[in-house]
Short mmCIF file of N, CA and C in Angstrom, two decimals:
data_model
loop_
_atom_site.label_atom_id
_atom_site.label_comp_id
_atom_site.label_asym_id
_atom_site.label_seq_id
_atom_site.Cartn_x
_atom_site.Cartn_y
_atom_site.Cartn_z
N MET A 1 1.33 -0.96 0.01
CA MET A 1 -0.11 0.01 -0.19
C MET A 1 0.73 1.23 0.05
N LYS A 2 0.88 1.96 -1.04
CA LYS A 2 1.70 3.91 -1.42
C LYS A 2 0.96 4.55 -0.44
N LEU A 3 1.61 5.01 0.49
CA LEU A 3 0.70 5.83 1.87
C LEU A 3 1.88 7.32 1.52
N GLY A 4 0.62 8.50 2.33
CA GLY A 4 0.86 9.65 1.74
C GLY A 4 0.86 10.59 3.29
N ILE A 5 1.62 11.02 4.01
CA ILE A 5 1.43 11.97 5.57
C ILE A 5 1.34 13.14 4.55
N ILE A 6 0.28 13.59 5.00
CA ILE A 6 -0.68 15.22 5.91
C ILE A 6 0.36 15.41 7.04
N GLY A 7 1.06 16.68 7.64
CA GLY A 7 1.17 16.59 8.33
C GLY A 7 3.19 15.63 8.74
N CYS A 8 4.23 17.09 8.12
CA CYS A 8 5.56 16.15 9.14
C CYS A 8 5.81 16.87 9.70
N GLY A 9 4.41 16.97 11.50
CA GLY A 9 5.79 17.46 12.43
C GLY A 9 6.04 16.05 13.08
N LEU A 10 6.36 15.78 15.00
CA LEU A 10 6.12 14.63 15.51
C LEU A 10 5.54 14.05 14.96
N ILE A 11 4.47 13.54 15.11
CA ILE A 11 3.51 12.76 14.70
C ILE A 11 3.24 12.10 13.44
N GLY A 12 3.42 13.19 12.27
CA GLY A 12 3.34 12.18 10.73
C GLY A 12 4.73 12.43 10.98
N THR A 13 5.90 12.35 11.66
CA THR A 13 7.97 11.64 11.21
C THR A 13 7.91 9.99 11.69
N LYS A 14 6.54 10.18 13.05
CA LYS A 14 6.46 8.33 13.18
C LYS A 14 6.04 7.48 13.17
N ARG A 15 4.44 8.21 12.11
CA ARG A 15 3.84 6.93 11.31
C ARG A 15 4.89 6.90 9.66
N ALA A 16 5.14 7.81 9.10
CA ALA A 16 6.69 7.23 8.64
C ALA A 16 7.31 5.98 8.45
N ARG A 17 7.82 6.44 9.83
CA ARG A 17 8.76 5.49 10.26
C ARG A 17 8.29 4.34 10.33
N ALA A 18 7.30 3.99 10.95
CA ALA A 18 6.55 2.70 11.24
C ALA A 18 6.10 2.39 10.34
N ALA A 19 5.69 2.82 8.61
CA ALA A 19 4.86 2.14 7.76
C ALA A 19 5.36 0.76 6.95
N ALA A 20 7.02 0.92 7.09
CA ALA A 20 7.54 0.09 6.33
C ALA A 20 6.35 -1.73 6.83
N PRO A 21 6.66 -2.13 5.35
CA PRO A 21 7.04 -2.32 4.25
C PRO A 21 6.50 -1.33 2.99
N HIS A 22 5.40 -0.67 3.13
CA HIS A 22 5.05 -0.06 3.03
C HIS A 22 5.06 1.72 2.33
N PRO A 23 5.33 2.40 1.43
CA PRO A 23 6.53 3.20 1.08
C PRO A 23 5.02 4.55 1.17
N VAL A 24 6.40 5.27 1.57
CA VAL A 24 5.21 6.27 1.88
C VAL A 24 5.71 7.17 0.28
N VAL A 25 4.96 7.50 -0.60
CA VAL A 25 5.53 7.97 -2.40
C VAL A 25 5.37 9.89 -1.49
N ALA A 26 4.76 10.15 -0.95
CA ALA A 26 4.32 11.65 -0.53
C ALA A 26 4.28 12.02 0.54
N VAL A 27 4.51 13.38 -0.11
CA VAL A 27 3.91 14.20 2.09
C VAL A 27 3.74 15.28 1.82
N PHE A 28 2.97 16.58 2.38
CA PHE A 28 2.66 17.42 2.61
C PHE A 28 2.20 17.92 3.87
N ASP A 29 2.99 19.00 3.61
CA ASP A 29 2.92 20.57 5.71
C ASP A 29 3.08 21.45 4.64
N PRO A 30 2.26 22.29 5.28
CA PRO A 30 2.61 23.79 4.49
C PRO A 30 4.17 24.53 5.27
N GLN A 31 4.69 23.93 6.42
CA GLN A 31 6.01 24.46 6.16
C GLN A 31 6.59 23.67 5.48
N ARG A 32 6.97 23.27 4.58
CA ARG A 32 7.97 23.09 3.44
C ARG A 32 9.05 22.47 4.14
N ASP A 33 9.19 23.46 4.84
CA ASP A 33 10.95 22.17 5.08
C ASP A 33 10.98 21.35 5.84
N ARG A 34 9.60 21.35 6.55
CA ARG A 34 9.26 19.67 7.27
C ARG A 34 8.92 18.84 6.41
N ALA A 35 8.04 19.76 5.20
CA ALA A 35 7.83 17.73 4.59
C ALA A 35 8.75 17.65 4.10
N GLU A 36 10.52 18.73 3.34
CA GLU A 36 11.41 18.24 2.76
C GLU A 36 12.20 17.64 4.00
N LYS A 37 12.24 17.73 4.89
CA LYS A 37 12.68 16.80 6.57
C LYS A 37 12.33 15.02 5.83
N LEU A 38 11.22 16.24 5.58
CA LEU A 38 10.31 13.90 6.19
C LEU A 38 11.08 13.68 4.78
N ALA A 39 10.62 13.94 3.23
CA ALA A 39 11.44 12.80 2.10
C ALA A 39 12.52 12.17 2.29
N ALA A 40 13.32 13.12 3.47
CA ALA A 40 14.69 13.16 3.02
C ALA A 40 14.84 11.83 3.51
N GLU A 41 13.79 11.23 4.02
CA GLU A 41 13.99 10.08 5.53
C GLU A 41 13.63 8.90 4.91
N CYS A 42 12.56 9.23 3.50
CA CYS A 42 11.56 8.16 2.84
C CYS A 42 11.91 8.52 1.56
N PRO A 43 12.83 6.80 1.26
CA PRO A 43 13.39 6.77 -0.26
C PRO A 43 11.99 6.95 -1.09
N GLY A 44 11.98 7.51 -2.79
CA GLY A 44 11.35 7.46 -3.39
C GLY A 44 10.46 8.76 -2.85
N ALA A 45 10.25 9.77 -1.59
CA ALA A 45 8.77 10.04 -1.39
C ALA A 45 9.20 11.37 -1.99
N ARG A 46 7.98 12.29 -2.46
CA ARG A 46 8.09 13.25 -3.15
C ARG A 46 6.99 14.21 -1.83
N VAL A 47 8.50 15.45 -2.09
CA VAL A 47 7.68 16.70 -1.51
C VAL A 47 5.99 17.22 -2.35
N ALA A 48 4.55 17.19 -1.64
CA ALA A 48 3.86 17.88 -2.41
C ALA A 48 3.03 18.74 -1.93
N ASN A 49 3.34 19.56 -3.01
CA ASN A 49 2.55 21.25 -3.23
C ASN A 49 1.68 21.93 -2.85
N SER A 50 1.05 20.80 -2.24
CA SER A 50 -0.26 21.16 -1.90
C SER A 50 -1.26 20.24 -1.64
N MET A 51 -2.94 20.70 -0.93
CA MET A 51 -3.24 18.44 -0.57
C MET A 51 -3.69 18.72 -1.67
N GLY A 52 -4.13 19.76 -2.91
CA GLY A 52 -4.34 18.39 -3.95
C GLY A 52 -3.54 17.76 -4.58
N ASP A 53 -2.55 18.76 -4.87
CA ASP A 53 -0.98 17.51 -5.10
C ASP A 53 -0.93 16.34 -4.90
N LEU A 54 -1.13 16.37 -2.85
CA LEU A 54 -0.39 14.74 -2.08
C LEU A 54 -2.25 13.92 -2.80
N LEU A 55 -2.57 14.57 -2.91
CA LEU A 55 -4.21 13.85 -3.52
C LEU A 55 -3.61 13.06 -5.07
N ALA A 56 -3.43 13.86 -5.33
CA ALA A 56 -3.47 13.60 -6.96
C ALA A 56 -2.55 12.52 -7.25
N ALA A 57 -1.64 12.24 -5.83
CA ALA A 57 -0.49 10.91 -6.54
C ALA A 57 -0.89 9.41 -6.12
N PRO A 58 -0.38 8.43 -7.04
CA PRO A 58 -0.11 7.95 -6.67
C PRO A 58 -0.03 6.67 -5.94
N LEU A 59 -1.14 6.77 -4.23
CA LEU A 59 -0.90 6.34 -3.69
C LEU A 59 -2.18 5.62 -2.87
N ASP A 60 -2.01 4.92 -2.30
CA ASP A 60 -3.50 4.99 -1.55
C ASP A 60 -4.47 5.04 -0.47
N ALA A 61 -3.34 5.35 0.44
CA ALA A 61 -3.47 5.88 1.40
C ALA A 61 -3.23 6.80 2.24
N VAL A 62 -3.92 8.02 2.99
CA VAL A 62 -3.08 8.85 3.63
C VAL A 62 -3.39 9.24 5.28
N VAL A 63 -2.23 9.35 6.25
CA VAL A 63 -2.19 9.54 7.29
C VAL A 63 -2.04 11.12 7.25
N ILE A 64 -2.94 10.93 8.05
CA ILE A 64 -2.97 12.78 8.85
C ILE A 64 -2.87 12.86 10.06
N ALA A 65 -1.92 13.57 10.14
CA ALA A 65 -1.13 14.27 11.22
C ALA A 65 -0.60 15.60 11.26
N THR A 66 -2.22 15.84 11.83
CA THR A 66 -2.04 17.77 11.30
C THR A 66 -2.57 18.23 13.22
N THR A 67 -2.47 19.78 13.53
CA THR A 67 -3.38 19.58 14.24
C THR A 67 -4.83 19.87 14.33
N HIS A 68 -5.55 19.69 15.78
CA HIS A 68 -6.96 18.74 15.83
C HIS A 68 -7.92 19.58 14.76
N ASP A 69 -7.45 20.73 15.08
CA ASP A 69 -8.15 21.89 14.15
C ASP A 69 -8.76 21.55 12.09
N GLN A 70 -7.25 20.42 11.80
CA GLN A 70 -7.44 19.84 10.89
C GLN A 70 -7.68 19.26 10.74
N LEU A 71 -7.86 18.13 11.20
CA LEU A 71 -8.20 16.44 10.98
C LEU A 71 -9.65 16.67 10.65
N ALA A 72 -10.68 16.56 10.82
CA ALA A 72 -11.53 15.95 10.02
C ALA A 72 -11.36 16.93 9.40
N PRO A 73 -11.89 18.02 8.64
CA PRO A 73 -11.33 18.89 7.00
C PRO A 73 -10.59 17.86 5.99
N LEU A 74 -9.46 18.06 5.81
CA LEU A 74 -8.10 16.82 5.49
C LEU A 74 -9.39 15.50 5.57
N ALA A 75 -9.73 14.81 6.65
CA ALA A 75 -9.26 13.65 6.58
C ALA A 75 -10.70 13.34 5.43
N ILE A 76 -12.10 14.14 5.15
CA ILE A 76 -12.98 13.87 4.17
C ILE A 76 -13.11 14.33 2.98
N GLN A 77 -11.75 15.31 2.48
CA GLN A 77 -11.66 15.25 1.59
C GLN A 77 -10.95 14.33 0.82
N ALA A 78 -9.91 13.52 1.75
CA ALA A 78 -9.36 12.38 1.58
C ALA A 78 -9.89 11.56 0.70
N LEU A 79 -10.90 11.15 1.86
CA LEU A 79 -12.45 9.97 1.70
C LEU A 79 -12.84 10.15 0.68
N GLN A 80 -12.76 11.58 0.73
CA GLN A 80 -13.64 12.80 -0.91
C GLN A 80 -12.75 12.25 -2.63
N ALA A 81 -11.58 11.75 -2.03
CA ALA A 81 -10.53 11.40 -3.46
C ALA A 81 -10.76 10.44 -3.53
N GLY A 82 -11.41 9.37 -2.69
CA GLY A 82 -10.29 8.18 -2.34
C GLY A 82 -9.57 7.21 -2.05
N LYS A 83 -9.05 7.69 -1.24
CA LYS A 83 -7.78 7.62 -0.65
C LYS A 83 -8.64 6.79 1.02
N HIS A 84 -7.94 5.85 1.59
CA HIS A 84 -7.62 5.60 2.96
C HIS A 84 -7.20 6.53 3.41
N VAL A 85 -8.23 5.98 5.14
CA VAL A 85 -7.88 7.79 5.89
C VAL A 85 -7.24 6.33 7.47
N LEU A 86 -6.28 7.17 7.58
CA LEU A 86 -5.79 7.32 9.48
C LEU A 86 -5.53 8.33 9.59
N VAL A 87 -6.71 8.77 10.82
CA VAL A 87 -6.78 10.33 11.19
C VAL A 87 -6.05 10.44 12.63
N GLU A 88 -5.47 10.36 12.62
CA GLU A 88 -4.75 11.19 14.22
C GLU A 88 -5.65 10.92 15.25
N LYS A 89 -5.28 10.75 16.69
CA LYS A 89 -7.00 11.10 17.17
C LYS A 89 -6.58 12.08 17.93
N PRO A 90 -7.32 12.59 18.57
CA PRO A 90 -9.56 12.66 19.02
C PRO A 90 -9.78 12.66 17.30
N GLY A 91 -8.93 12.73 16.73
CA GLY A 91 -9.42 12.76 14.88
C GLY A 91 -11.05 13.82 14.04
N ALA A 92 -11.06 14.59 15.65
CA ALA A 92 -12.07 16.32 15.62
C ALA A 92 -12.36 16.65 17.09
N ARG A 93 -12.47 18.11 17.21
CA ARG A 93 -12.63 18.76 17.81
C ARG A 93 -13.80 18.53 18.81
N SER A 94 -15.43 17.74 17.77
CA SER A 94 -16.37 17.75 18.33
C SER A 94 -16.83 16.15 17.92
N ALA A 95 -17.95 16.07 18.23
CA ALA A 95 -18.51 14.36 18.27
C ALA A 95 -19.31 15.32 16.68
N SER A 96 -19.47 15.88 16.12
CA SER A 96 -20.17 16.63 15.38
C SER A 96 -19.24 16.84 13.92
N GLU A 97 -18.27 17.29 13.90
CA GLU A 97 -17.04 16.84 13.13
C GLU A 97 -16.70 15.68 13.38
N LEU A 98 -16.56 15.14 13.49
CA LEU A 98 -16.26 13.79 13.49
C LEU A 98 -17.69 12.52 13.33
N ALA A 99 -18.55 13.00 12.79
CA ALA A 99 -19.96 12.76 12.71
C ALA A 99 -19.97 13.27 10.75
N ALA A 100 -19.73 14.36 10.33
CA ALA A 100 -19.74 14.57 9.15
C ALA A 100 -18.47 13.44 8.38
N VAL A 101 -17.02 13.31 9.10
CA VAL A 101 -16.03 12.09 8.89
C VAL A 101 -16.46 11.79 8.38
N HIS A 102 -17.38 10.86 9.48
CA HIS A 102 -17.77 9.02 9.29
C HIS A 102 -19.17 8.70 8.43
N ALA A 103 -19.83 9.98 8.19
CA ALA A 103 -20.85 9.66 6.47
C ALA A 103 -19.73 9.87 5.96
N VAL A 104 -19.38 10.46 5.15
CA VAL A 104 -18.25 10.80 4.16
C VAL A 104 -17.56 9.35 4.49
N ALA A 105 -17.29 9.00 5.17
CA ALA A 105 -16.69 7.03 5.45
C ALA A 105 -17.39 6.32 4.52
N THR A 106 -18.87 7.03 5.80
CA THR A 106 -19.25 5.71 5.19
C THR A 106 -20.15 5.37 3.29
N ARG A 107 -20.33 6.57 2.70
CA ARG A 107 -20.13 7.04 1.61
C ARG A 107 -19.12 5.75 0.45
N ALA A 108 -17.98 6.53 1.44
CA ALA A 108 -16.88 6.59 0.22
C ALA A 108 -16.60 4.92 0.27
#
């Protein structure tokens, strides 16, 4: 399974390191230097220029390891793009945000 990592800080880096044998093929972080650092640790990974760029990459699943306010919206975007999603806990800031993720996941 080819993976993308969204959020290249401490948790995204931990998830990338634990991904073997699945290759990390693309990474994205608004702080490009973080993405470049993580990509350098993942043979063959490229730095995506945007979330849309990452989702257009030939990958099967994404790991979303961002701040809590971004978890649900990014999970929904990735699900709508047809990707499997691992979203870090808490998954959303509220039950209603998580319910929206669940609804999209159920349809996807």
